[in-house]
Coordinates of C-alpha atoms in Angstrom, one line a residue:
Chain A
M1 CA -55.7 -17.5 -10.5
K2 CA -53.5 -19.4 -12.7
P3 CA -53.2 -23.0 -11.8
F4 CA -50.0 -24.1 -10.0
I5 CA -47.3 -25.9 -11.9
Y6 CA -44.8 -28.4 -9.8
L7 CA -41.5 -28.5 -11.4
D8 CA -39.2 -29.2 -8.5
N9 CA -39.4 -33.0 -8.1
N10 CA -36.0 -33.2 -7.2
A11 CA -36.6 -31.4 -4.0
T12 CA -39.6 -33.3 -3.4
T13 CA -42.5 -35.2 -5.1
P14 CA -46.1 -35.6 -4.3
L15 CA -47.4 -38.6 -2.4
D16 CA -48.8 -41.1 -5.0
P17 CA -52.4 -41.7 -4.1
R18 CA -51.9 -45.8 -4.6
V19 CA -49.1 -45.1 -1.8
L20 CA -51.1 -43.4 0.7
E21 CA -54.0 -46.0 0.3
A22 CA -51.3 -48.7 0.9
M23 CA -50.0 -46.8 4.3
L24 CA -53.3 -45.9 5.6
P25 CA -53.9 -49.4 7.3
Y26 CA -50.8 -48.9 9.2
F27 CA -51.6 -45.5 10.8
R28 CA -55.0 -47.0 11.9
E29 CA -55.8 -50.9 12.7
K30 CA -52.3 -52.3 11.8
F31 CA -50.3 -50.4 14.2
G32 CA -48.2 -52.9 15.6
N33 CA -44.2 -52.8 16.5
A34 CA -42.6 -54.7 14.0
A35 CA -40.2 -56.0 16.6
S36 CA -42.9 -57.2 18.9
R37 CA -42.7 -61.1 18.2
N38 CA -45.4 -62.7 20.3
H39 CA -48.6 -61.5 19.1
R40 CA -50.4 -60.7 15.9
K41 CA -50.1 -56.8 15.9
G42 CA -46.2 -57.2 15.7
W43 CA -46.5 -60.1 13.1
E44 CA -48.8 -57.9 10.9
A45 CA -46.3 -55.2 11.1
E46 CA -43.3 -57.5 10.6
K47 CA -45.2 -58.9 7.5
A48 CA -45.6 -55.6 6.0
V49 CA -42.0 -54.6 6.5
D50 CA -40.8 -57.7 5.3
L51 CA -42.7 -57.2 1.8
A52 CA -41.5 -53.4 1.7
R53 CA -37.9 -55.1 1.9
E54 CA -38.7 -57.2 -1.0
Q55 CA -39.9 -54.5 -2.9
V56 CA -37.2 -52.0 -2.5
A57 CA -34.4 -55.1 -2.8
A58 CA -36.1 -55.9 -6.2
M59 CA -35.5 -52.4 -7.7
L60 CA -31.7 -52.9 -6.9
N61 CA -31.3 -56.6 -7.6
A62 CA -30.3 -56.8 -4.1
G63 CA -31.2 -59.2 -1.4
A64 CA -34.0 -58.5 1.0
K65 CA -31.6 -59.1 3.9
E66 CA -29.5 -56.2 2.4
I67 CA -32.0 -53.4 2.9
I68 CA -31.5 -51.5 6.2
W69 CA -34.3 -49.0 7.2
T70 CA -33.5 -45.3 7.9
S71 CA -35.0 -42.0 7.9
G72 CA -34.2 -40.7 4.7
A73 CA -31.1 -40.5 2.5
T74 CA -29.3 -38.0 4.6
E75 CA -29.3 -40.6 7.4
S76 CA -28.3 -43.4 4.9
N77 CA -25.4 -41.5 3.5
N78 CA -24.1 -41.0 7.3
I79 CA -24.2 -44.5 8.2
A80 CA -22.7 -45.7 5.1
I81 CA -19.8 -43.0 5.1
K82 CA -19.2 -42.7 9.2
G83 CA -20.0 -46.5 9.6
V84 CA -17.7 -47.8 7.1
A85 CA -15.2 -45.2 8.2
E86 CA -15.3 -46.4 11.9
M87 CA -15.5 -50.1 10.8
Y88 CA -12.6 -49.7 8.6
K89 CA -10.2 -47.6 10.1
D90 CA -7.8 -50.0 11.1
K91 CA -7.5 -50.9 7.4
G92 CA -7.0 -47.4 6.5
R93 CA -8.0 -43.8 6.9
H94 CA -8.4 -42.4 3.0
I95 CA -11.7 -41.6 1.7
I96 CA -12.5 -40.5 -1.7
T97 CA -15.6 -38.6 -3.0
Q98 CA -16.0 -35.6 -5.5
A99 CA -17.0 -31.8 -5.5
T100 CA -20.8 -32.1 -6.9
E101 CA -21.9 -34.5 -4.2
H102 CA -24.9 -33.8 -1.9
K103 CA -24.3 -31.9 1.5
A104 CA -25.0 -35.1 3.1
V105 CA -22.0 -36.7 1.9
I106 CA -19.5 -33.7 1.9
D107 CA -20.3 -33.0 5.5
P108 CA -19.7 -35.9 6.9
C109 CA -16.7 -36.7 4.9
Q110 CA -15.6 -33.3 6.2
Y111 CA -16.4 -34.5 9.6
L112 CA -14.0 -37.5 9.2
E113 CA -11.3 -35.2 8.1
Q114 CA -11.4 -33.3 11.4
H115 CA -11.1 -36.9 12.9
G116 CA -7.9 -38.2 11.3
F117 CA -9.2 -39.5 8.2
R118 CA -7.7 -38.0 4.7
I119 CA -10.5 -37.2 2.0
T120 CA -9.9 -36.8 -1.7
V121 CA -12.6 -34.7 -3.4
L122 CA -12.4 -35.3 -7.4
T123 CA -13.1 -32.5 -9.3
P124 CA -15.7 -33.1 -12.2
D125 CA -15.6 -32.1 -15.8
R126 CA -17.7 -29.4 -17.4
K127 CA -20.6 -32.2 -17.8
G128 CA -20.3 -33.0 -13.9
R129 CA -18.9 -36.6 -14.5
I130 CA -15.7 -37.6 -12.6
N131 CA -12.5 -38.6 -14.8
L132 CA -12.2 -42.5 -14.0
D133 CA -8.1 -42.2 -14.6
E134 CA -8.3 -39.7 -11.8
L135 CA -10.2 -41.9 -9.8
A136 CA -7.9 -44.8 -10.3
S137 CA -4.6 -42.7 -9.5
A138 CA -6.5 -41.2 -6.5
I139 CA -6.8 -44.9 -5.0
A140 CA -4.0 -45.4 -2.5
E141 CA -2.8 -48.0 -0.2
D142 CA -5.1 -46.8 2.7
T143 CA -8.3 -46.1 0.7
I144 CA -11.1 -47.8 2.4
L145 CA -14.3 -46.1 0.5
V146 CA -15.4 -44.2 -2.5
S147 CA -18.4 -42.3 -2.2
I148 CA -19.7 -41.2 -5.8
M149 CA -23.4 -40.0 -6.2
F150 CA -25.5 -41.9 -8.9
A151 CA -27.0 -38.6 -10.4
N152 CA -26.6 -35.2 -9.0
N153 CA -29.7 -33.3 -7.7
E154 CA -28.8 -29.9 -9.3
I155 CA -27.7 -31.0 -12.9
G156 CA -29.0 -34.6 -13.4
T157 CA -25.9 -35.6 -14.2
I158 CA -25.6 -39.5 -14.3
Q159 CA -21.9 -40.7 -13.1
P160 CA -20.1 -43.9 -14.9
I161 CA -21.4 -46.1 -12.0
S162 CA -20.5 -49.4 -13.1
E163 CA -17.0 -48.2 -14.4
I164 CA -16.5 -46.7 -10.7
G165 CA -17.8 -50.1 -9.4
G166 CA -15.7 -52.2 -11.5
L167 CA -12.5 -50.2 -10.6
C168 CA -13.3 -50.2 -6.8
K169 CA -13.8 -54.4 -6.9
G170 CA -10.5 -54.4 -8.7
K171 CA -8.8 -52.2 -6.2
G172 CA -10.4 -54.0 -3.0
V173 CA -12.0 -50.6 -2.0
L174 CA -15.7 -50.4 -1.1
F175 CA -18.2 -48.2 -3.2
H176 CA -21.1 -46.3 -1.8
T177 CA -23.3 -44.2 -4.1
D178 CA -26.0 -41.6 -3.2
A179 CA -28.5 -42.8 -5.4
T180 CA -31.6 -40.5 -3.9
Q181 CA -32.2 -38.8 -7.5
A182 CA -31.5 -41.9 -9.4
F183 CA -33.5 -44.6 -7.3
G184 CA -36.9 -44.9 -9.2
K185 CA -35.8 -43.2 -12.2
V186 CA -33.2 -45.1 -13.8
P187 CA -32.4 -49.0 -13.7
I188 CA -30.2 -50.0 -10.9
D189 CA -28.3 -53.0 -10.5
V190 CA -25.7 -53.4 -7.3
E191 CA -24.5 -56.8 -8.3
A192 CA -23.6 -55.6 -12.0
M193 CA -22.7 -52.0 -11.0
G194 CA -20.4 -53.4 -8.2
I195 CA -22.3 -51.3 -5.6
D196 CA -21.4 -52.1 -1.9
L197 CA -23.6 -49.5 -0.3
L198 CA -26.7 -47.6 -1.8
S199 CA -28.5 -44.9 -0.4
C200 CA -32.1 -43.8 -1.5
S201 CA -35.1 -41.7 -0.1
G202 CA -38.9 -42.3 -0.2
H203 CA -40.2 -38.8 -0.9
K204 CA -38.4 -38.1 -4.1
I205 CA -40.1 -41.3 -5.5
Y206 CA -44.1 -40.1 -4.9
G207 CA -43.6 -42.1 -1.5
P208 CA -43.6 -40.4 2.2
K209 CA -41.0 -38.2 3.9
G210 CA -38.7 -39.4 6.6
V211 CA -37.9 -42.6 5.4
G212 CA -35.4 -43.8 3.6
A213 CA -33.1 -47.1 3.3
L214 CA -29.3 -48.1 2.8
C215 CA -28.4 -51.2 0.8
V216 CA -25.7 -53.0 2.5
R217 CA -24.2 -56.0 0.5
R218 CA -23.8 -59.1 2.6
K219 CA -21.5 -60.9 -0.2
K220 CA -18.3 -59.9 -2.5
P221 CA -17.5 -58.7 -0.3
R222 CA -19.6 -58.7 3.2
V223 CA -20.1 -54.9 4.2
R224 CA -19.9 -53.8 7.9
C225 CA -21.2 -50.4 9.3
A226 CA -20.4 -49.3 12.6
P227 CA -24.0 -48.0 13.9
V228 CA -24.6 -44.2 14.1
L229 CA -27.5 -44.7 16.6
H230 CA -26.8 -46.9 19.4
G231 CA -30.1 -48.8 20.8
G232 CA -32.3 -51.9 20.3
G233 CA -29.9 -53.2 17.7
H234 CA -32.6 -53.0 15.0
E235 CA -31.6 -53.8 11.4
R236 CA -28.6 -56.1 11.7
G237 CA -27.3 -53.9 14.6
M238 CA -26.4 -50.9 11.9
R239 CA -29.7 -48.7 12.9
S240 CA -31.4 -49.1 16.0
G241 CA -34.9 -47.6 16.9
T242 CA -38.6 -48.8 16.3
L243 CA -39.5 -48.8 12.6
N244 CA -41.2 -46.5 11.0
V245 CA -44.2 -49.2 9.5
P246 CA -46.4 -46.6 7.8
G247 CA -43.6 -45.0 6.1
I248 CA -41.6 -48.2 4.9
V249 CA -44.9 -49.6 3.6
G250 CA -45.0 -46.1 1.6
L251 CA -41.4 -46.6 0.4
G252 CA -42.3 -50.1 -0.3
W253 CA -44.8 -49.4 -2.6
A254 CA -43.7 -46.0 -4.0
S255 CA -40.7 -48.5 -5.3
E256 CA -42.9 -51.2 -6.5
I257 CA -45.0 -48.9 -8.8
A258 CA -41.6 -47.1 -9.8
R259 CA -40.1 -50.4 -10.9
R260 CA -43.5 -51.3 -13.0
E261 CA -43.7 -47.8 -14.6
M262 CA -40.0 -46.2 -14.6
A263 CA -39.5 -47.3 -18.5
D264 CA -42.6 -45.5 -19.6
D265 CA -42.5 -42.6 -17.3
A266 CA -39.0 -42.1 -18.6
V267 CA -39.8 -41.8 -21.8
R268 CA -42.8 -39.6 -21.4
I269 CA -41.0 -37.0 -18.9
A270 CA -38.0 -36.7 -21.1
R271 CA -40.0 -35.9 -24.3
L272 CA -41.5 -33.0 -21.9
R273 CA -38.0 -32.2 -20.6
D274 CA -36.9 -31.8 -24.1
R275 CA -39.7 -30.0 -25.4
L276 CA -39.3 -27.6 -22.6
W277 CA -35.4 -27.0 -23.7
Q278 CA -36.8 -26.6 -27.1
G279 CA -39.4 -24.0 -26.4
L280 CA -37.2 -22.0 -24.2
S281 CA -34.3 -22.0 -26.6
E282 CA -36.8 -21.0 -29.5
R283 CA -38.0 -18.0 -27.5
N284 CA -34.9 -17.1 -25.5
E285 CA -31.4 -15.7 -26.8
E286 CA -28.3 -16.4 -24.7
I287 CA -29.7 -19.4 -22.7
F288 CA -27.5 -22.3 -21.5
R289 CA -28.1 -25.5 -20.4
N290 CA -25.9 -26.6 -17.5
G291 CA -24.5 -30.3 -17.1
C292 CA -25.0 -33.0 -19.5
A293 CA -27.4 -33.6 -22.2
D294 CA -26.8 -37.2 -22.8
N295 CA -25.8 -38.8 -19.4
V296 CA -28.8 -37.3 -17.6
L297 CA -31.8 -37.9 -15.8
A298 CA -34.9 -37.8 -17.8
N299 CA -36.6 -35.5 -15.9
T300 CA -34.0 -32.8 -14.9
L301 CA -33.2 -29.5 -17.0
N302 CA -30.8 -26.8 -15.3
V303 CA -30.8 -23.5 -17.4
S304 CA -28.8 -20.2 -17.0
F305 CA -30.7 -17.1 -18.3
A306 CA -27.8 -14.5 -19.1
Y307 CA -28.5 -10.9 -17.6
V308 CA -31.4 -12.0 -15.1
E309 CA -31.2 -13.4 -11.5
G310 CA -32.6 -16.6 -10.6
E311 CA -34.6 -15.5 -7.4
S312 CA -36.3 -12.5 -9.6
L313 CA -37.2 -15.1 -12.4
M314 CA -38.7 -17.0 -10.0
M315 CA -40.8 -14.4 -8.3
G316 CA -41.7 -13.5 -11.7
F317 CA -43.8 -16.5 -12.7
E318 CA -44.8 -17.2 -9.0
N319 CA -47.2 -20.0 -9.7
I320 CA -44.5 -22.3 -11.1
A321 CA -42.2 -24.1 -8.5
V322 CA -38.7 -24.5 -9.6
S323 CA -35.3 -24.1 -7.8
S324 CA -32.5 -21.7 -8.7
G325 CA -28.6 -22.1 -8.0
S326 CA -28.7 -18.1 -7.1
A327 CA -27.1 -17.1 -3.8
C328 CA -30.4 -15.3 -3.2
T329 CA -32.3 -18.7 -2.3
S330 CA -30.0 -19.9 0.1
A331 CA -28.9 -18.4 3.6
S332 CA -25.1 -18.0 2.0
L333 CA -24.0 -15.4 -0.4
E334 CA -22.4 -18.1 -2.4
P335 CA -23.9 -19.2 -5.6
S336 CA -24.4 -23.0 -6.2
Y337 CA -21.4 -24.9 -5.6
V338 CA -22.3 -27.5 -8.1
L339 CA -22.2 -25.2 -10.9
R340 CA -19.2 -23.7 -9.7
A341 CA -17.6 -27.1 -9.4
L342 CA -18.6 -27.6 -13.1
G343 CA -16.7 -24.4 -13.9
V344 CA -19.7 -22.2 -14.5
G345 CA -19.0 -18.6 -13.9
D346 CA -20.6 -16.8 -10.7
E347 CA -22.6 -14.5 -13.0
L348 CA -24.3 -17.5 -15.1
A349 CA -24.9 -19.5 -11.8
H350 CA -26.8 -16.7 -10.2
S351 CA -28.7 -17.0 -13.5
S352 CA -29.7 -20.7 -13.2
I353 CA -32.9 -22.6 -12.7
R354 CA -33.5 -25.9 -12.1
F355 CA -36.9 -27.4 -13.6
S356 CA -37.3 -31.1 -12.3
L357 CA -40.3 -32.6 -13.8
G358 CA -42.3 -35.7 -12.6
R359 CA -44.8 -38.3 -12.9
F360 CA -47.6 -36.0 -12.9
N361 CA -46.7 -33.3 -15.0
T362 CA -48.6 -32.7 -18.4
A363 CA -47.8 -31.3 -21.8
E364 CA -49.8 -28.2 -21.1
E365 CA -48.1 -27.5 -18.2
I366 CA -44.9 -27.4 -19.8
E367 CA -46.4 -25.1 -22.7
Q368 CA -47.7 -22.8 -19.9
T369 CA -44.0 -22.9 -18.6
I370 CA -42.4 -22.0 -21.6
G371 CA -44.6 -19.1 -22.1
Q372 CA -44.5 -17.5 -18.7
V373 CA -40.6 -18.3 -18.1
S374 CA -39.8 -16.8 -21.4
A375 CA -42.1 -13.6 -20.9
T376 CA -40.4 -13.2 -17.4
V377 CA -37.0 -13.4 -18.8
Q378 CA -38.1 -11.0 -21.4
R379 CA -39.4 -8.4 -19.0
L380 CA -36.4 -8.7 -16.6
R381 CA -33.9 -8.4 -19.4
E382 CA -35.8 -5.0 -20.1
M383 CA -34.7 -3.9 -16.8
S384 CA -31.5 -5.4 -16.4
P385 CA -28.4 -3.3 -17.0
L386 CA -26.1 -6.2 -17.8
F387 CA -28.6 -6.9 -20.8
E388 CA -28.4 -3.4 -21.8
L389 CA -24.5 -3.2 -21.4
A390 CA -24.4 -6.5 -23.7
R391 CA -27.1 -5.2 -26.1
E392 CA -25.0 -1.9 -26.8
G393 CA -22.1 -3.8 -27.7
L394 CA -23.9 -6.1 -30.0
G395 CA -25.0 -5.0 -33.9
L396 CA -28.1 -3.8 -34.9
K397 CA -29.2 -7.5 -36.5
Q398 CA -28.6 -9.3 -33.0
T399 CA -30.2 -6.3 -31.1
Q400 CA -33.7 -6.9 -33.4
A401 CA -33.2 -10.6 -32.7
F402 CA -33.7 -10.0 -28.9
S403 CA -36.5 -7.7 -29.4
R404 CA -38.5 -10.0 -31.1
Chain B
M1 CA -40.2 -17.0 3.1
A2 CA -43.1 -14.8 1.4
Y3 CA -42.5 -11.7 0.2
S4 CA -43.9 -8.5 1.4
D5 CA -46.6 -7.0 -0.5
K6 CA -44.6 -3.8 -1.1
V7 CA -41.7 -5.7 -2.2
L8 CA -44.1 -7.8 -4.7
D9 CA -45.9 -4.4 -5.7
H10 CA -42.6 -3.2 -6.9
F11 CA -41.4 -6.0 -8.2
N12 CA -44.5 -6.5 -10.4
H13 CA -45.3 -2.7 -11.0
P14 CA -41.5 -1.1 -10.8
R15 CA -41.4 2.9 -11.1
N16 CA -39.3 4.6 -12.9
I17 CA -37.4 1.8 -15.1
G18 CA -35.3 3.3 -18.0
V19 CA -32.5 5.1 -19.1
L20 CA -31.2 8.8 -18.9
D21 CA -28.6 10.2 -21.8
K22 CA -25.2 9.6 -19.4
N23 CA -23.7 12.3 -21.5
D24 CA -26.3 15.3 -20.3
P25 CA -24.6 17.4 -18.2
N26 CA -27.7 17.3 -15.7
V27 CA -27.5 13.9 -15.7
G28 CA -25.5 11.9 -13.0
T29 CA -25.1 7.9 -13.4
G30 CA -24.0 5.6 -10.5
V31 CA -23.6 1.9 -10.9
V32 CA -22.7 -0.5 -7.9
G33 CA -22.9 -4.1 -7.2
A34 CA -21.2 -6.8 -9.4
P35 CA -22.8 -9.3 -11.8
E36 CA -20.5 -12.4 -9.9
C37 CA -22.2 -11.3 -6.4
G38 CA -25.8 -11.4 -8.1
D39 CA -26.5 -7.6 -7.8
V40 CA -25.9 -4.5 -10.4
M41 CA -27.7 -1.6 -9.7
K42 CA -27.8 1.2 -12.3
L43 CA -29.4 4.4 -11.1
Q44 CA -29.6 7.7 -12.8
I45 CA -30.8 11.3 -11.6
K46 CA -31.7 14.7 -13.9
V47 CA -31.3 17.5 -11.8
D48 CA -32.3 21.1 -12.2
A49 CA -30.3 24.3 -11.8
D50 CA -31.4 24.3 -8.3
N51 CA -29.8 20.7 -8.0
R52 CA -33.3 19.5 -7.4
I53 CA -33.8 15.8 -8.8
V54 CA -36.6 16.2 -11.5
D55 CA -36.2 12.7 -12.8
A56 CA -34.8 9.4 -12.0
K57 CA -34.6 6.2 -13.7
F58 CA -33.1 2.8 -12.7
K59 CA -32.1 -1.0 -14.1
T60 CA -31.6 -3.6 -11.7
F61 CA -29.9 -7.0 -12.2
G62 CA -30.8 -9.0 -8.8
C63 CA -33.2 -10.5 -6.5
G64 CA -36.7 -9.2 -6.2
S65 CA -35.9 -7.2 -3.0
A66 CA -32.7 -5.5 -5.1
I67 CA -35.4 -4.7 -8.0
A68 CA -37.9 -3.5 -5.2
S69 CA -35.1 -1.4 -3.1
S70 CA -34.0 0.5 -6.4
S71 CA -37.4 1.4 -7.7
L72 CA -38.4 2.5 -4.2
A73 CA -35.2 4.9 -4.1
T74 CA -36.0 6.3 -7.7
E75 CA -39.5 6.9 -6.3
W76 CA -38.3 8.7 -3.1
I77 CA -35.4 11.0 -4.4
K78 CA -37.7 12.2 -7.5
G79 CA -38.6 15.9 -6.2
K80 CA -35.8 16.1 -3.3
T81 CA -32.8 18.0 -3.8
V82 CA -29.6 16.0 -4.0
D83 CA -28.7 17.0 -0.3
Q84 CA -32.0 15.6 1.0
A85 CA -31.6 12.5 -1.2
L86 CA -28.2 12.0 0.5
E87 CA -30.1 11.8 3.7
I88 CA -32.0 8.4 2.7
R89 CA -30.5 5.8 4.7
N90 CA -30.5 1.9 3.6
T91 CA -32.3 1.4 7.1
D92 CA -35.4 3.6 5.7
I93 CA -35.7 1.1 2.8
V94 CA -35.7 -1.9 4.9
R95 CA -38.4 -0.5 7.1
E96 CA -40.5 0.3 4.5
L97 CA -40.2 -2.9 2.3
A98 CA -40.0 -5.1 5.4
L99 CA -36.7 -6.8 4.1
P100 CA -35.8 -9.8 6.3
P101 CA -31.9 -9.7 7.3
V102 CA -30.8 -11.8 4.5
K103 CA -32.0 -9.0 2.0
I104 CA -30.3 -6.0 3.6
H105 CA -27.6 -6.2 1.5
C106 CA -30.0 -4.9 -1.2
S107 CA -31.0 -1.7 0.8
V108 CA -27.3 -1.1 1.0
L109 CA -26.9 -1.2 -2.6
A110 CA -29.8 1.1 -3.4
E111 CA -28.3 3.8 -0.9
D112 CA -24.7 3.4 -2.4
A113 CA -26.5 3.6 -6.0
I114 CA -28.2 6.9 -5.1
R115 CA -24.7 8.1 -3.5
A116 CA -23.0 7.2 -6.8
A117 CA -25.3 9.0 -9.1
I118 CA -25.3 12.1 -6.7
Q119 CA -21.1 12.1 -6.9
D120 CA -21.2 11.6 -10.5
I121 CA -23.6 14.7 -11.1
K122 CA -21.4 16.6 -8.6
E123 CA -18.0 15.7 -10.5
K124 CA -19.5 16.9 -13.8
Q125 CA -20.9 20.0 -12.0
T126 CA -17.3 20.6 -10.6
A127 CA -15.6 19.6 -14.1
S128 CA -17.9 22.1 -16.0
A129 CA -17.2 25.0 -13.4
E130 CA -13.5 24.4 -13.6
A131 CA -13.6 24.4 -17.5
A132 CA -15.8 27.7 -17.2
T133 CA -12.7 29.1 -15.0
G134 CA -10.3 28.0 -17.2
S135 CA -11.8 29.5 -20.3
L136 CA -12.2 32.9 -18.5
S137 CA -8.7 32.9 -17.6
E138 CA -7.6 32.1 -20.9
S139 CA -9.3 35.0 -22.4

């Protein structure tokens, strides 16, 4: 049995053992409710939650009081978008977002569109970056919110966040960014970047699932969000519900570890990612890198392997975990809407594989991956009628290049 | 969603991959699907004088279930007459490979590929029969 290689870290990451250690006491003896103000179990839990708030805030150069705990980035995005819409609807009913956002941003926007809001969806360029002039001209009198992700989950493209933040500040419009993929991977400074609301999640940074945060700025301006869940008024009234103390402790320590190790991790992981791309390009003709090669997360590589379909590729190297933009991997019959928004044709979108590396990957695993993926591509191309057609249209020299 | 053992077996050991000479008068070729939809199947059959399928080959661009469906199709039609082959239904393929609902279109495509290949051989036979009568009447 070949060892299992996990290259799907943008989907979720394994829990860092150090994070698990920090969490365990809060499942056992430190079981208190952080809202219990009158006994030591409550104080213990509250102290842990306060430390975690500091730890997450430190990653963002935010204040601890600006961190709202949620169940994950989907909830954070919902509170940010629907909460701001509800709170500021008398000021305006226009929201701007862009086409390659996660569904947790697109769907709340579509929901608001059905409830009397106007939504502008910007189209990114071929690399996945939005055009700042288009954003500037899309901002209208009644615009209340711009929601643009920090980095994309499928292609890793990083948006020009500081520029977007500056633009929004200049126009007096709130700026929300879904930083699920960027948090813990690149430096984030909500103050310097002009971010008013930021969503993040625990399980993308070697923390637990089921916990996330929304950073809601308290100054320049003081942002207010109507709650999505109504209840006991926890989290400054923005998110009611007893706090998930072990999860919050986990997110806090995952942030703390990321803050200390992020710079070294990024260098090491980028080297592995570049080696993966180099190795795949040397061994396979007609493969294409989707997205951006410069403004991109260190861990993400999205590649289309012409003439072979993504799901069959993944089946061919079943001990390697990756994702595909192929329709066959989803319930719908459409290939990745992110790649389509970039102008990647449907045929190449069906042929795409996302490799997302992480803290625990090794150079040996990357070499294994290059070998196994290339062997599978070759095998499937031999049985691909599209490859046969393409080869018939090519000269002898190129045909030999393929069969080496 | 895990794949059935039979899908995995056909995917890992596909039967009858290859190409027959499409200009051979006894070879019928069917190509169905579209690259934009993520599935293209090419299925070829070779028939003898009794219209019995003596050889079948395929090439498929598509997911594992599409590859398995076409592999199974070639296996099943070999040795059958074209009329017997036309009796194969996509539901037979679904049952044999235990395909889940989202993969039923793969079996439909395989049935279509069989029909397209048979259609092609029938057209070739009609054309050559017409050519034969044409040359007779001229002489």
